[in-house]
Structures are given as C-alpha cells and as structure tokens.
XYZ file of C-alpha atoms in Angstrom:
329
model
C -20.846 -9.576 -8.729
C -21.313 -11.670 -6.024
C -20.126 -10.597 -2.473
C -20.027 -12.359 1.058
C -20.735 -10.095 4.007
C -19.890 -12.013 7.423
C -22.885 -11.319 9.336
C -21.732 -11.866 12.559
C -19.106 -9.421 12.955
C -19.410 -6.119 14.143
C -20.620 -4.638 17.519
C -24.324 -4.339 16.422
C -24.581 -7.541 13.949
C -26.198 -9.384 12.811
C -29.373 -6.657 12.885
C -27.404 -3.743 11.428
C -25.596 -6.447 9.402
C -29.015 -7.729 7.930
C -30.367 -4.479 7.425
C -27.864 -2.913 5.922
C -27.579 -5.961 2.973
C -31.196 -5.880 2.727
C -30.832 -2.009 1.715
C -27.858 -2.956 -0.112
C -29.420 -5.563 -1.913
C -32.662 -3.738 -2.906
C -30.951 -0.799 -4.569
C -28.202 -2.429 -6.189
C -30.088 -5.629 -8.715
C -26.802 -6.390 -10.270
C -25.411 -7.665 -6.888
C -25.461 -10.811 -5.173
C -24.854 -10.570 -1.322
C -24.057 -13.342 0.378
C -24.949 -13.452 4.228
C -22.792 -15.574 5.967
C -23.619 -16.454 9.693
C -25.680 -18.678 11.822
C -28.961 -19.155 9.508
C -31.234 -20.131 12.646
C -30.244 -16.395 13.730
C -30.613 -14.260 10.292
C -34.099 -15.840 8.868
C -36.196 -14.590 11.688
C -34.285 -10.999 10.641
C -34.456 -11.340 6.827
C -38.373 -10.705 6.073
C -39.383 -9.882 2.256
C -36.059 -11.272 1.077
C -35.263 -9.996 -2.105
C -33.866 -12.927 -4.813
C -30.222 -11.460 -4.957
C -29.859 -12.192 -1.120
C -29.275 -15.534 0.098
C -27.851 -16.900 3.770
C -24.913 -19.257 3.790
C -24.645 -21.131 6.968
C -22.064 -20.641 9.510
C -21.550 -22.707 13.000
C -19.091 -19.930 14.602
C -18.303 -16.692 15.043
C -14.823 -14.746 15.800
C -15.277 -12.135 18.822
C -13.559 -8.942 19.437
C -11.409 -10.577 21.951
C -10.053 -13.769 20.033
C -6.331 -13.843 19.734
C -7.066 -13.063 15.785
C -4.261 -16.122 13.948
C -5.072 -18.826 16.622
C -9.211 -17.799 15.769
C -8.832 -17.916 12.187
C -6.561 -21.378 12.038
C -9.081 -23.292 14.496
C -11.979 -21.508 14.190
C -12.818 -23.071 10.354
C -16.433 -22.166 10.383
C -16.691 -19.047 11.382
C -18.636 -16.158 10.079
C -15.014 -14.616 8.724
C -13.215 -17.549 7.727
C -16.113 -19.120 5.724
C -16.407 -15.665 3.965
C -12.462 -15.613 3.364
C -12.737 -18.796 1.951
C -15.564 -18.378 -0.532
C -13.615 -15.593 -2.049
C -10.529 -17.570 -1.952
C -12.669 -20.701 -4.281
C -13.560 -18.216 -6.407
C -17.774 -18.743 -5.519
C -17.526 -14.880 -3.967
C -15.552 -11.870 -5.504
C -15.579 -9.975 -2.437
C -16.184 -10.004 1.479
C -16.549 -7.040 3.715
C -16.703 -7.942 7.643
C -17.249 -5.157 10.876
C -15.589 -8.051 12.739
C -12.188 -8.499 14.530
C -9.734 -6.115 12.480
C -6.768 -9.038 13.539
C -8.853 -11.444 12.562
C -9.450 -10.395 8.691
C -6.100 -9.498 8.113
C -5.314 -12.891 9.195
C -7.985 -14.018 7.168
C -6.230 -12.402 4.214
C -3.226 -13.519 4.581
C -3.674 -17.189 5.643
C -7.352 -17.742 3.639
C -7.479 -15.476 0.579
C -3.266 -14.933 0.084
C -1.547 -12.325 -1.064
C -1.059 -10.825 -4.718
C 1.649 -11.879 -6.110
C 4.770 -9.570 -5.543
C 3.051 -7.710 -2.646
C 5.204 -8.416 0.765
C 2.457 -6.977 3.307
C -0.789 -5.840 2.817
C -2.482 -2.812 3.729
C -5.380 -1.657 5.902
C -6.895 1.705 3.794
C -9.738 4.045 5.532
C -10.875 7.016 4.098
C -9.808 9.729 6.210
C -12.562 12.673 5.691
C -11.284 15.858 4.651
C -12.839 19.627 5.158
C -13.628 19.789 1.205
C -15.520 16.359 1.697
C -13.680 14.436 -1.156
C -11.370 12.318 1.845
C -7.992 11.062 1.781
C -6.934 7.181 1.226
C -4.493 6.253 3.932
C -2.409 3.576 4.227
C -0.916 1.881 6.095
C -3.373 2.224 9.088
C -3.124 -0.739 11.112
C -1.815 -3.991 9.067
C 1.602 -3.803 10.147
C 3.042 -2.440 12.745
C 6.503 -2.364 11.194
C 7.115 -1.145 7.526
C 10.138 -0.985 5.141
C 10.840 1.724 2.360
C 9.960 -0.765 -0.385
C 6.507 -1.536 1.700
C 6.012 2.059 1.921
C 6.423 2.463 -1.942
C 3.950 -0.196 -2.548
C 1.451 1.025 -0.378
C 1.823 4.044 -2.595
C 1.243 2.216 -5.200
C -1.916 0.363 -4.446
C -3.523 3.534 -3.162
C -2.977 5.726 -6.348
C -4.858 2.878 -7.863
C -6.945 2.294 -5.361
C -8.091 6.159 -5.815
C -7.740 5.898 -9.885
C -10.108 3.047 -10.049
C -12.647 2.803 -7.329
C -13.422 7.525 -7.100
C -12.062 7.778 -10.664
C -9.594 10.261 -9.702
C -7.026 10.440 -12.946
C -3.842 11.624 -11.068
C -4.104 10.980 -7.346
C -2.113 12.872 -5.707
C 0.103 10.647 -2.804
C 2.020 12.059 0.425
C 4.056 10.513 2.742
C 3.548 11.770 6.319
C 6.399 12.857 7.750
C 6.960 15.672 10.756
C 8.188 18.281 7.787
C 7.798 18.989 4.405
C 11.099 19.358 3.699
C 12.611 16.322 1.547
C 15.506 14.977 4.319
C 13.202 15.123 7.153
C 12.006 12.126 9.554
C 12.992 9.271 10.227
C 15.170 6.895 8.518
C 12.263 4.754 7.365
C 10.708 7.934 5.588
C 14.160 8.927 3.957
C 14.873 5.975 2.908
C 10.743 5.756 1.299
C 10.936 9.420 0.098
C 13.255 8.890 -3.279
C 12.004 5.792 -4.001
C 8.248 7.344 -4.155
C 9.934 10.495 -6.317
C 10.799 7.731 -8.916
C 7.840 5.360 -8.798
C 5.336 5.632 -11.836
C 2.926 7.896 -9.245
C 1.837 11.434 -8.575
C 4.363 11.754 -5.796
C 3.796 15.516 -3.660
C 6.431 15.051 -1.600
C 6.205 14.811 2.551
C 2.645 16.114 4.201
C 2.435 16.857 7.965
C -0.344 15.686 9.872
C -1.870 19.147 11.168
C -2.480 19.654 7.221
C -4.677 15.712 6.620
C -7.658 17.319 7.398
C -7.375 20.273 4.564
C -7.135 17.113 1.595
C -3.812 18.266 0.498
C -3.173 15.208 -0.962
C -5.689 12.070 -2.341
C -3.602 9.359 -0.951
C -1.544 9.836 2.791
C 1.420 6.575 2.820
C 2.171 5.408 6.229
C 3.524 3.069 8.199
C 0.728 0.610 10.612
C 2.178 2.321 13.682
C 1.955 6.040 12.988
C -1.093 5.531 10.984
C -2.969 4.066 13.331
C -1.605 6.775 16.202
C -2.732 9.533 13.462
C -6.232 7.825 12.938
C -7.261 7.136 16.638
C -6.021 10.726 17.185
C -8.529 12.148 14.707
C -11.556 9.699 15.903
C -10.496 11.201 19.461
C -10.499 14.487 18.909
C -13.628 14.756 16.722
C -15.335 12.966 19.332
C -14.173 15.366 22.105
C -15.414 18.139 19.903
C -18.577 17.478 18.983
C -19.408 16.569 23.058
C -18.126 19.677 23.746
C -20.263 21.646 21.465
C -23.497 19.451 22.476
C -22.495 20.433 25.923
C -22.514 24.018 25.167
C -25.368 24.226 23.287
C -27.454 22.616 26.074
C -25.907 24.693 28.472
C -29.183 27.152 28.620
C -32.135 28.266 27.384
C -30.535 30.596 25.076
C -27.695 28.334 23.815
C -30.349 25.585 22.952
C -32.055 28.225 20.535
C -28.847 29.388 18.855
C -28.294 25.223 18.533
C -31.466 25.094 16.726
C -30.367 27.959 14.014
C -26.736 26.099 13.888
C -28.394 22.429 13.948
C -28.431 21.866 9.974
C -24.938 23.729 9.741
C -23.481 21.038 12.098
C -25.105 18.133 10.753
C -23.753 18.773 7.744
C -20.305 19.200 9.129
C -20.807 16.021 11.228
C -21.554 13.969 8.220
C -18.025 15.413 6.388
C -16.934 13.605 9.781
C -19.300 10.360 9.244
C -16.919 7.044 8.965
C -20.345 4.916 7.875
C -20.728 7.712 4.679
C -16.971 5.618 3.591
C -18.284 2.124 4.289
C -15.368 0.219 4.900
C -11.793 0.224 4.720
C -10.123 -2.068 2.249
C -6.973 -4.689 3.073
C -5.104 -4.069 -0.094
C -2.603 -6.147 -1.257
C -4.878 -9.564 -0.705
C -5.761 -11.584 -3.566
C -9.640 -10.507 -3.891
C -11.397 -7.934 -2.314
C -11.412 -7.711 1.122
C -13.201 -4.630 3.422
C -13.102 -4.101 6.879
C -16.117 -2.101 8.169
C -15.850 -0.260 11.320
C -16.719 -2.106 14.430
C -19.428 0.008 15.147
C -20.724 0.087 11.646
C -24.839 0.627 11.523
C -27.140 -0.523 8.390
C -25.729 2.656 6.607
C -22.343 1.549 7.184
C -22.781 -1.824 5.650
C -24.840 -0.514 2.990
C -21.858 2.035 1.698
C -19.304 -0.925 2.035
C -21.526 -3.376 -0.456
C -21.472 0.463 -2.860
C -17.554 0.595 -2.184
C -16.777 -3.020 -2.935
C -19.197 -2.985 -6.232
C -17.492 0.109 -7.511
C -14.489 -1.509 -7.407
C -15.149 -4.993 -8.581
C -16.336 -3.022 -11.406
C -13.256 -1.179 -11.796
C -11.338 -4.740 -11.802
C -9.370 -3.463 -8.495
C -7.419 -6.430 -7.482
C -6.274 -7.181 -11.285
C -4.959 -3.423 -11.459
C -3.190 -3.409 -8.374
C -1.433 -7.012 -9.560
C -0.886 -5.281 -12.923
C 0.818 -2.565 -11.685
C 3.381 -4.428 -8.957
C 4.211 -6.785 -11.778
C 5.149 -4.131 -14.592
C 6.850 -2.367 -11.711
C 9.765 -5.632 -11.355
C-alpha cells in the first residue's frame, strides 16, 4: 500500500506533517508513505528515516488563500497536485492532504476523476458521538448545491464507507431534516426521502440535528450547505464550552482543586470530542482514495489519517463504492 501525503499542506506542516508519517511509518511496516513537498525543506526534518518513507520532490505549494481551480490548473507542481497525480498514474493508492479543502476537491475532480456513475463527490468527517463510535456525514462541504439522486448516492457511499473501512455490517443512514416525520423539510429532502426508503441501504428515516450528537444513526446524508452549517456549529459550540469550563475552573482557588478531581473525567470527554482521534475526512466519490485532514491537523492527526486510509485500501474502498453505483443502474 503505498500512499502520498502532501507535506506542505496544513497550518502546522511540514513539521507535524513529517512527524506524524514518521510515526505513521514506524508502526505500520506494510505501508509505504510517500512525502511529497519541497525536499530541501523535509530532509533536515526526516532524521532516522525508516526504509518505507521516502520524499518526492515538489517545487510549489497551494496556500489557504489560493482561489482553489485556478491553483490546481496552474499550479502543476505543487505539494497537492503532484500527490493527486501520483494516485491518478496509478504509482500511489492513496493521498491524504491538511491543505486547502477547495483545492483537493479540485484536485479530485480535475487530477484523480470521478468513479464512474458518481455525479458529485463527497466530503465525509466523522462527526463524534457521546457513545464514542461517531457518525459518517456527508455531504459536508463538496457541494454547495445537491439533488435527490446526489443525496441517495451519498447514502450510498457512506453505508459502504462505514461497512468497509469500521466493519459495521448494517450501517444505519439518516437524512437530516428539521423533523422526523417522513413529509417534512424541504423539497430537496422529500424528494431524497423515498428514494433512500428504496435504495439497497439501512435507511432510518429523517434525524434532527439536536439528536447527531447521541449516534442515532452510523451515517447522517446531507447536502454541502447544511452540512457544513451543522459541522461549524458543532466545532463552535464545543469550543465555546470547553473555554467556558477552563474559565470556571480557574476561577479560584477552590475551583482549580475540584478541576484537578474532574481533570481525567474531562480529558476523556475532550478526546470523544478530538477531530485528530478521526484523522481525516475522505472525498468519496473520486477515483482513488483521497483524505482531507483538518487544517489544523498535529502529528496525531496525520498519523490516524495514514491508519484510516490503510484500513480502507485494505477493505478495497474505492472498488466497493464503484461496485455498488454500477449494480445500482
């Protein structure tokens, strides 16, 4: 399995980049990770190399504010695109990149290409649940604008998604909606709802947002524009949350000792909470395995994404998903 990790990307790369693949590539033998950056900047970084980790040189790098199609169409060797396009020639199986989100979709699209019968692709994070297990959603970002058939093969790819890569054997999938009931929302969701009743899924019907959190179902369908509303809601608000409690519990000499009874109670709540313990959020629907780590993604981060992407290279991912669109014509 051999997987190119754009080194570049990310707001803390290519150090947590580096690290993280060195970790990565130390625990996991039967990977070969692929560095792809500037090599006069990751050498210095990459002492006591071990043999399944090798640098592939890259002139240029995609920032957070390039305009992401006009980047990837004249930026050709860049971090990203260089990455995109050893998957695409077949001489990488996968790429995970903490770089410009815009940018690796349009990486996908225009460099890898898309599975054949897929008409958009979808950006999947694990959401993390209260019972620690998560929920797949989709779409979160890729598209702005969705139709009922998209919706149903978002579905789709995320019940595999689930089946394959966390070995879940009937993943339960949702649709958000503002109700539970069958004819409410929008006309985007009614029209989505029947056609996810019939598809060959575990279909639970409509899930409201305030219920996400209590893993009610495996796999939450979306559209880009609500999903990415509902996900930058819950970064938000756990944010908010866990400043106000450190605020509290610094408030005073006896609220600092009942923070150091709490303190392991909190971590471990915090990590339910921890984006980096997911790794990286794949763009399904692309021909080959693409991952999108979180901007801010540390060496743990990067790490979890080169565990995600292995898992499902050795679950043939990409081949299932194709499998299942085409038996679904």
């Amino acid at each position: 399995m051999r997987i190119a990790i754009d080194a570049m990307g990310g707001d803390h790369a290519p150090r947590a980049t580096v690290e993280g693949a060195l970790t990565a590539a130390r625990e996991w033998n039967d990977v070969e990770l692929v560095l792809v950056g500037h090599s006069e900047k990751l050498e210095p970084l990459l002492k006591d190399k071990p043999a399944n980790l090798s640098v592939h040189h890259a002139e240029d790098v995609i920032l957070a504010d390039d305009e992401p199609v006009k980047a990837v169409r004249r930026k050709k060797d860049a971090s990203m695109v260089v990455a995109g396009t050893l998957v695409k020639q077949k001489q990488a199986d996968a790429m995970i990149s903490a770089g410009n989100t815009g940018a690796l979709m349009a990486t996908g699209l225009l460099v890898v290409g898309r599975i054949r019968g897929i008409e958009r692709p979808a950006l999947a994070p694990m959401i993390p649940t209260m019972d620690g297990t998560g929920v797949l959603a989709l779409d979160l970002g890729a598209n702005m604008d969705s139709s009922a058939t998209n919706l149903l093969q978002y579905a789709i790819m995320g019940s595999v998604y689930r089946s394959k890569v966390h070995g879940l054997t009937k993943p339960r999938v949702g649709l958000l909606n503002v109700g539970t009931e069958e004819m409410k929302g929008n006309e985007l969701t009614k029209a989505a709802y029947p056609l996810l009743a019939e598809a060959p899924i575990h279909f639970v019907g409509n899930v409201e947002a305030r219920d996400v959190l209590n893993g009610n179902c495996d796999v939450l369908v979306c559209d880009g524009f609500v999903g990415n509303i509902l996900l930058k809601s819950l970064e938000g608000a756990a944010g908010a949350i866990f400043s106000a409690i450190k605020e509290e519990f610094t408030r005073s000499f006896t609220t600092k000792l009942a923070a150091a009874v709490l303190k392991p109670g909190l971590t471990q709540f915090k990590k339910k909470l921890d984006y980096t313990e997911h790794g990286g959020a794949p763009l399904l629907g692309i021909d080959g395995l693409v991952l999108k780590s979180h901007g801010s993604s540390d060496a743990n981060a990067i790490k979890n994404a080169v565990r995600q992407a292995r898992m499902a290279l050795q679950n043939d991912l990409v081949a299932s998903i194709s499998s299942e669109i085409s038996s679904g014509k």
